[in-house]
Amino acid sequence: MTIRSRRETITFRHPVHIRGIERALPAGAYEVVTDEEMIEGLSFASWRRIATMITVPSEGVRGATEMLSIGSVDLADAQAADAQSEQAGAAHD
């Protein structure tokens, strides 16, 4: 089984709640790691997401970070909510 990891940096412009994380995360840039495994037996390369993790500031330990497992849909929902907050803020300017 072949597994690959993809890393990307996402930015939230407002404090954000991601389902599965009990606290609000401050606005800022976050590293997201997505692990995928190759689907065997196909005539073309195809990958299936098996894990999504986000690096966040650690609670209680200044300067430390922790990597938390999240759902990809929950991350997409948080990004959409952040974008809506941005649009709502622009409408009031």
GROMACS .gro file of N, CA and C in nm, residues 8-89:
model
  246
    8GLU      N    1  -0.033   2.180   0.310
    8GLU     CA    2  -0.071   2.311   0.258
    8GLU      C    3  -0.092   2.405   0.376
    9THR      N    4  -0.078   2.532   0.351
    9THR     CA    5  -0.104   2.633   0.452
    9THR      C    6  -0.235   2.701   0.417
   10ILE      N    7  -0.324   2.705   0.515
   10ILE     CA    8  -0.451   2.775   0.496
   10ILE      C    9  -0.454   2.891   0.594
   11THR      N   10  -0.527   2.996   0.558
   11THR     CA   11  -0.534   3.115   0.643
   11THR      C   12  -0.679   3.146   0.676
   12PHE      N   13  -0.704   3.165   0.803
   12PHE     CA   14  -0.834   3.211   0.848
   12PHE      C   15  -0.820   3.357   0.885
   13ARG      N   16  -0.908   3.441   0.835
   13ARG     CA   17  -0.901   3.584   0.863
   13ARG      C   18  -0.977   3.622   0.991
   14HIS      N   19  -1.055   3.528   1.042
   14HIS     CA   20  -1.133   3.549   1.164
   14HIS      C   21  -1.114   3.428   1.256
   15PRO      N   22  -1.141   3.445   1.386
   15PRO     CA   23  -1.140   3.328   1.474
   15PRO      C   24  -1.238   3.224   1.418
   16VAL      N   25  -1.203   3.096   1.434
   16VAL     CA   26  -1.281   2.992   1.366
   16VAL      C   27  -1.307   2.875   1.461
   17HIS      N   28  -1.423   2.814   1.441
   17HIS     CA   29  -1.458   2.690   1.511
   17HIS      C   30  -1.455   2.578   1.407
   18ILE      N   31  -1.382   2.471   1.436
   18ILE     CA   32  -1.380   2.353   1.350
   18ILE      C   33  -1.441   2.239   1.431
   19ARG      N   34  -1.542   2.176   1.375
   19ARG     CA   35  -1.608   2.066   1.445
   19ARG      C   36  -1.503   1.962   1.484
   20GLY      N   37  -1.509   1.917   1.607
   20GLY     CA   38  -1.412   1.820   1.656
   20GLY      C   39  -1.301   1.883   1.739
   21ILE      N   40  -1.288   2.015   1.731
   21ILE     CA   41  -1.192   2.088   1.815
   21ILE      C   42  -1.274   2.170   1.913
   22GLU      N   43  -1.253   2.147   2.040
   22GLU     CA   44  -1.340   2.203   2.144
   22GLU      C   45  -1.325   2.353   2.164
   23ARG      N   46  -1.219   2.411   2.114
   23ARG     CA   47  -1.198   2.554   2.137
   23ARG      C   48  -1.195   2.628   2.003
   24ALA      N   49  -1.219   2.758   2.012
   24ALA     CA   50  -1.206   2.843   1.894
   24ALA      C   51  -1.058   2.862   1.864
   25LEU      N   52  -1.025   2.866   1.737
   25LEU     CA   53  -0.887   2.890   1.694
   25LEU      C   54  -0.875   3.036   1.651
   26PRO      N   55  -0.766   3.102   1.688
   26PRO     CA   56  -0.750   3.243   1.647
   26PRO      C   57  -0.726   3.255   1.497
   27ALA      N   58  -0.755   3.372   1.445
   27ALA     CA   59  -0.725   3.399   1.305
   27ALA      C   60  -0.575   3.377   1.283
   28GLY      N   61  -0.539   3.333   1.162
   28GLY     CA   62  -0.398   3.311   1.132
   28GLY      C   63  -0.378   3.201   1.032
   29ALA      N   64  -0.252   3.167   1.007
   29ALA     CA   65  -0.214   3.064   0.910
   29ALA      C   66  -0.196   2.931   0.984
   30TYR      N   67  -0.244   2.825   0.922
   30TYR     CA   68  -0.237   2.691   0.980
   30TYR      C   69  -0.187   2.593   0.875
   31GLU      N   70  -0.102   2.500   0.919
   31GLU     CA   71  -0.056   2.394   0.829
   31GLU      C   72  -0.155   2.278   0.838
   32VAL      N   73  -0.198   2.231   0.721
   32VAL     CA   74  -0.288   2.116   0.712
   32VAL      C   75  -0.215   2.004   0.638
   33VAL      N   76  -0.218   1.884   0.694
   33VAL     CA   77  -0.155   1.766   0.634
   33VAL      C   78  -0.266   1.668   0.599
   34THR      N   79  -0.267   1.624   0.474
   34THR     CA   80  -0.364   1.526   0.429
   34THR      C   81  -0.290   1.400   0.386
   35ASP      N   82  -0.323   1.288   0.449
   35ASP     CA   83  -0.265   1.159   0.411
   35ASP      C   84  -0.362   1.088   0.318
   36GLU      N   85  -0.307   1.033   0.211
   36GLU     CA   86  -0.387   0.960   0.112
   36GLU      C   87  -0.320   0.827   0.081
   37GLU      N   88  -0.402   0.727   0.051
   37GLU     CA   89  -0.347   0.598   0.010
   37GLU      C   90  -0.390   0.570  -0.134
   38MET      N   91  -0.299   0.504  -0.206
   38MET     CA   92  -0.328   0.470  -0.344
   38MET      C   93  -0.431   0.358  -0.347
   39ILE      N   94  -0.527   0.371  -0.437
   39ILE     CA   95  -0.626   0.265  -0.457
   39ILE      C   96  -0.564   0.166  -0.556
   40GLU      N   97  -0.542   0.046  -0.508
   40GLU     CA   98  -0.475  -0.057  -0.589
   40GLU      C   99  -0.570  -0.119  -0.691
   41GLY      N  100  -0.513  -0.171  -0.798
   41GLY     CA  101  -0.589  -0.249  -0.895
   41GLY      C  102  -0.655  -0.170  -1.005
   42LEU      N  103  -0.633  -0.040  -1.010
   42LEU     CA  104  -0.691   0.041  -1.117
   42LEU      C  105  -0.588   0.060  -1.227
   43SER      N  106  -0.635   0.092  -1.346
   43SER     CA  107  -0.544   0.112  -1.458
   43SER      C  108  -0.487   0.255  -1.460
   44PHE      N  109  -0.525   0.334  -1.361
   44PHE     CA  110  -0.475   0.472  -1.350
   44PHE      C  111  -0.452   0.501  -1.201
   45ALA      N  112  -0.370   0.601  -1.173
   45ALA     CA  113  -0.340   0.635  -1.034
   45ALA      C  114  -0.459   0.707  -0.973
   46SER      N  115  -0.505   0.656  -0.861
   46SER     CA  116  -0.615   0.717  -0.790
   46SER      C  117  -0.586   0.709  -0.640
   47TRP      N  118  -0.622   0.814  -0.567
   47TRP     CA  119  -0.589   0.824  -0.426
   47TRP      C  120  -0.715   0.845  -0.344
   48ARG      N  121  -0.716   0.791  -0.222
   48ARG     CA  122  -0.827   0.806  -0.128
   48ARG      C  123  -0.773   0.872  -0.002
   49ARG      N  124  -0.843   0.976   0.044
   49ARG     CA  125  -0.802   1.047   0.166
   49ARG      C  126  -0.826   0.956   0.285
   50ILE      N  127  -0.725   0.943   0.371
   50ILE     CA  128  -0.741   0.859   0.490
   50ILE      C  129  -0.727   0.939   0.619
   51ALA      N  130  -0.672   1.060   0.613
   51ALA     CA  131  -0.660   1.142   0.733
   51ALA      C  132  -0.634   1.287   0.695
   52THR      N  133  -0.691   1.377   0.776
   52THR     CA  134  -0.664   1.520   0.762
   52THR      C  135  -0.630   1.572   0.901
   53MET      N  136  -0.518   1.643   0.912
   53MET     CA  137  -0.472   1.695   1.040
   53MET      C  138  -0.435   1.842   1.026
   54ILE      N  139  -0.454   1.915   1.134
   54ILE     CA  140  -0.421   2.057   1.135
   54ILE      C  141  -0.330   2.085   1.254
   55THR      N  142  -0.229   2.169   1.233
   55THR     CA  143  -0.138   2.209   1.340
   55THR      C  144  -0.192   2.337   1.401
   56VAL      N  145  -0.216   2.334   1.533
   56VAL     CA  146  -0.277   2.448   1.602
   56VAL      C  147  -0.192   2.484   1.724
   57PRO      N  148  -0.208   2.609   1.773
   57PRO     CA  149  -0.138   2.645   1.896
   57PRO      C  150  -0.186   2.555   2.011
   58SER      N  151  -0.093   2.511   2.091
   58SER     CA  152  -0.125   2.424   2.204
   58SER      C  153  -0.193   2.504   2.315
   59GLU      N  154  -0.286   2.441   2.382
   59GLU     CA  155  -0.351   2.506   2.496
   59GLU      C  156  -0.257   2.502   2.616
   60GLY      N  157  -0.235   2.617   2.676
   60GLY     CA  158  -0.161   2.621   2.801
   60GLY      C  159  -0.010   2.622   2.791
   61VAL      N  160   0.047   2.592   2.675
   61VAL     CA  161   0.193   2.593   2.660
   61VAL      C  162   0.228   2.695   2.553
   62ARG      N  163   0.273   2.809   2.596
   62ARG     CA  164   0.302   2.918   2.504
   62ARG      C  165   0.410   2.879   2.403
   63GLY      N  166   0.383   2.903   2.275
   63GLY     CA  167   0.480   2.875   2.170
   63GLY      C  168   0.479   2.731   2.120
   64ALA      N  169   0.406   2.642   2.187
   64ALA     CA  170   0.400   2.502   2.144
   64ALA      C  171   0.281   2.483   2.049
   65THR      N  172   0.290   2.380   1.967
   65THR     CA  173   0.181   2.347   1.877
   65THR      C  174   0.143   2.200   1.894
   66GLU      N  175   0.025   2.166   1.846
   66GLU     CA  176  -0.018   2.028   1.846
   66GLU      C  177  -0.088   2.000   1.714
   67MET      N  178  -0.083   1.874   1.672
   67MET     CA  179  -0.148   1.834   1.548
   67MET      C  180  -0.275   1.758   1.585
   68LEU      N  181  -0.389   1.807   1.535
   68LEU     CA  182  -0.517   1.748   1.566
   68LEU      C  183  -0.581   1.689   1.441
   69SER      N  184  -0.645   1.576   1.455
   69SER     CA  185  -0.715   1.512   1.345
   69SER      C  186  -0.851   1.580   1.328
   70ILE      N  187  -0.885   1.614   1.204
   70ILE     CA  188  -1.013   1.677   1.173
   70ILE      C  189  -1.072   1.613   1.050
   71GLY      N  190  -1.200   1.633   1.028
   71GLY     CA  191  -1.264   1.586   0.907
   71GLY      C  192  -1.244   1.686   0.794
   72SER      N  193  -1.224   1.637   0.674
   72SER     CA  194  -1.203   1.727   0.560
   72SER      C  195  -1.326   1.813   0.535
   73VAL      N  196  -1.445   1.757   0.556
   73VAL     CA  197  -1.569   1.835   0.538
   73VAL      C  198  -1.578   1.944   0.645
   74ASP      N  199  -1.537   1.911   0.769
   74ASP     CA  200  -1.539   2.010   0.876
   74ASP      C  201  -1.443   2.125   0.847
   75LEU      N  202  -1.329   2.094   0.789
   75LEU     CA  203  -1.233   2.198   0.749
   75LEU      C  204  -1.293   2.285   0.639
   76ALA      N  205  -1.354   2.223   0.540
   76ALA     CA  206  -1.417   2.299   0.430
   76ALA      C  207  -1.529   2.388   0.484
   77ASP      N  208  -1.606   2.338   0.579
   77ASP     CA  209  -1.713   2.419   0.640
   77ASP      C  210  -1.655   2.540   0.712
   78ALA      N  211  -1.545   2.521   0.784
   78ALA     CA  212  -1.481   2.632   0.856
   78ALA      C  213  -1.426   2.736   0.758
   79GLN      N  214  -1.369   2.690   0.647
   79GLN     CA  215  -1.319   2.782   0.546
   79GLN      C  216  -1.433   2.861   0.483
   80ALA      N  217  -1.545   2.795   0.458
   80ALA     CA  218  -1.661   2.863   0.400
   80ALA      C  219  -1.717   2.967   0.498
   81ALA      N  220  -1.725   2.932   0.627
   81ALA     CA  221  -1.773   3.025   0.728
   81ALA      C  222  -1.681   3.147   0.738
   82ASP      N  223  -1.550   3.125   0.729
   82ASP     CA  224  -1.454   3.235   0.734
   82ASP      C  225  -1.473   3.326   0.613
   83ALA      N  226  -1.494   3.267   0.497
   83ALA     CA  227  -1.515   3.347   0.375
   83ALA      C  228  -1.644   3.428   0.386
   84GLN      N  229  -1.748   3.368   0.443
   84GLN     CA  230  -1.875   3.441   0.461
   84GLN      C  231  -1.856   3.557   0.558
   85SER      N  232  -1.779   3.537   0.663
   85SER     CA  233  -1.751   3.646   0.758
   85SER      C  234  -1.678   3.759   0.688
   86GLU      N  235  -1.585   3.723   0.599
   86GLU     CA  236  -1.510   3.822   0.522
   86GLU      C  237  -1.604   3.903   0.433
   87GLN      N  238  -1.696   3.834   0.365
   87GLN     CA  239  -1.791   3.902   0.277
   87GLN      C  240  -1.886   3.990   0.357
   88ALA      N  241  -1.931   3.944   0.473
   88ALA     CA  242  -2.020   4.022   0.557
   88ALA      C  243  -1.948   4.148   0.606
   89GLY      N  244  -1.821   4.134   0.641
   89GLY     CA  245  -1.744   4.249   0.685
   89GLY      C  246  -1.724   4.349   0.574
   0.00000   0.00000   0.00000
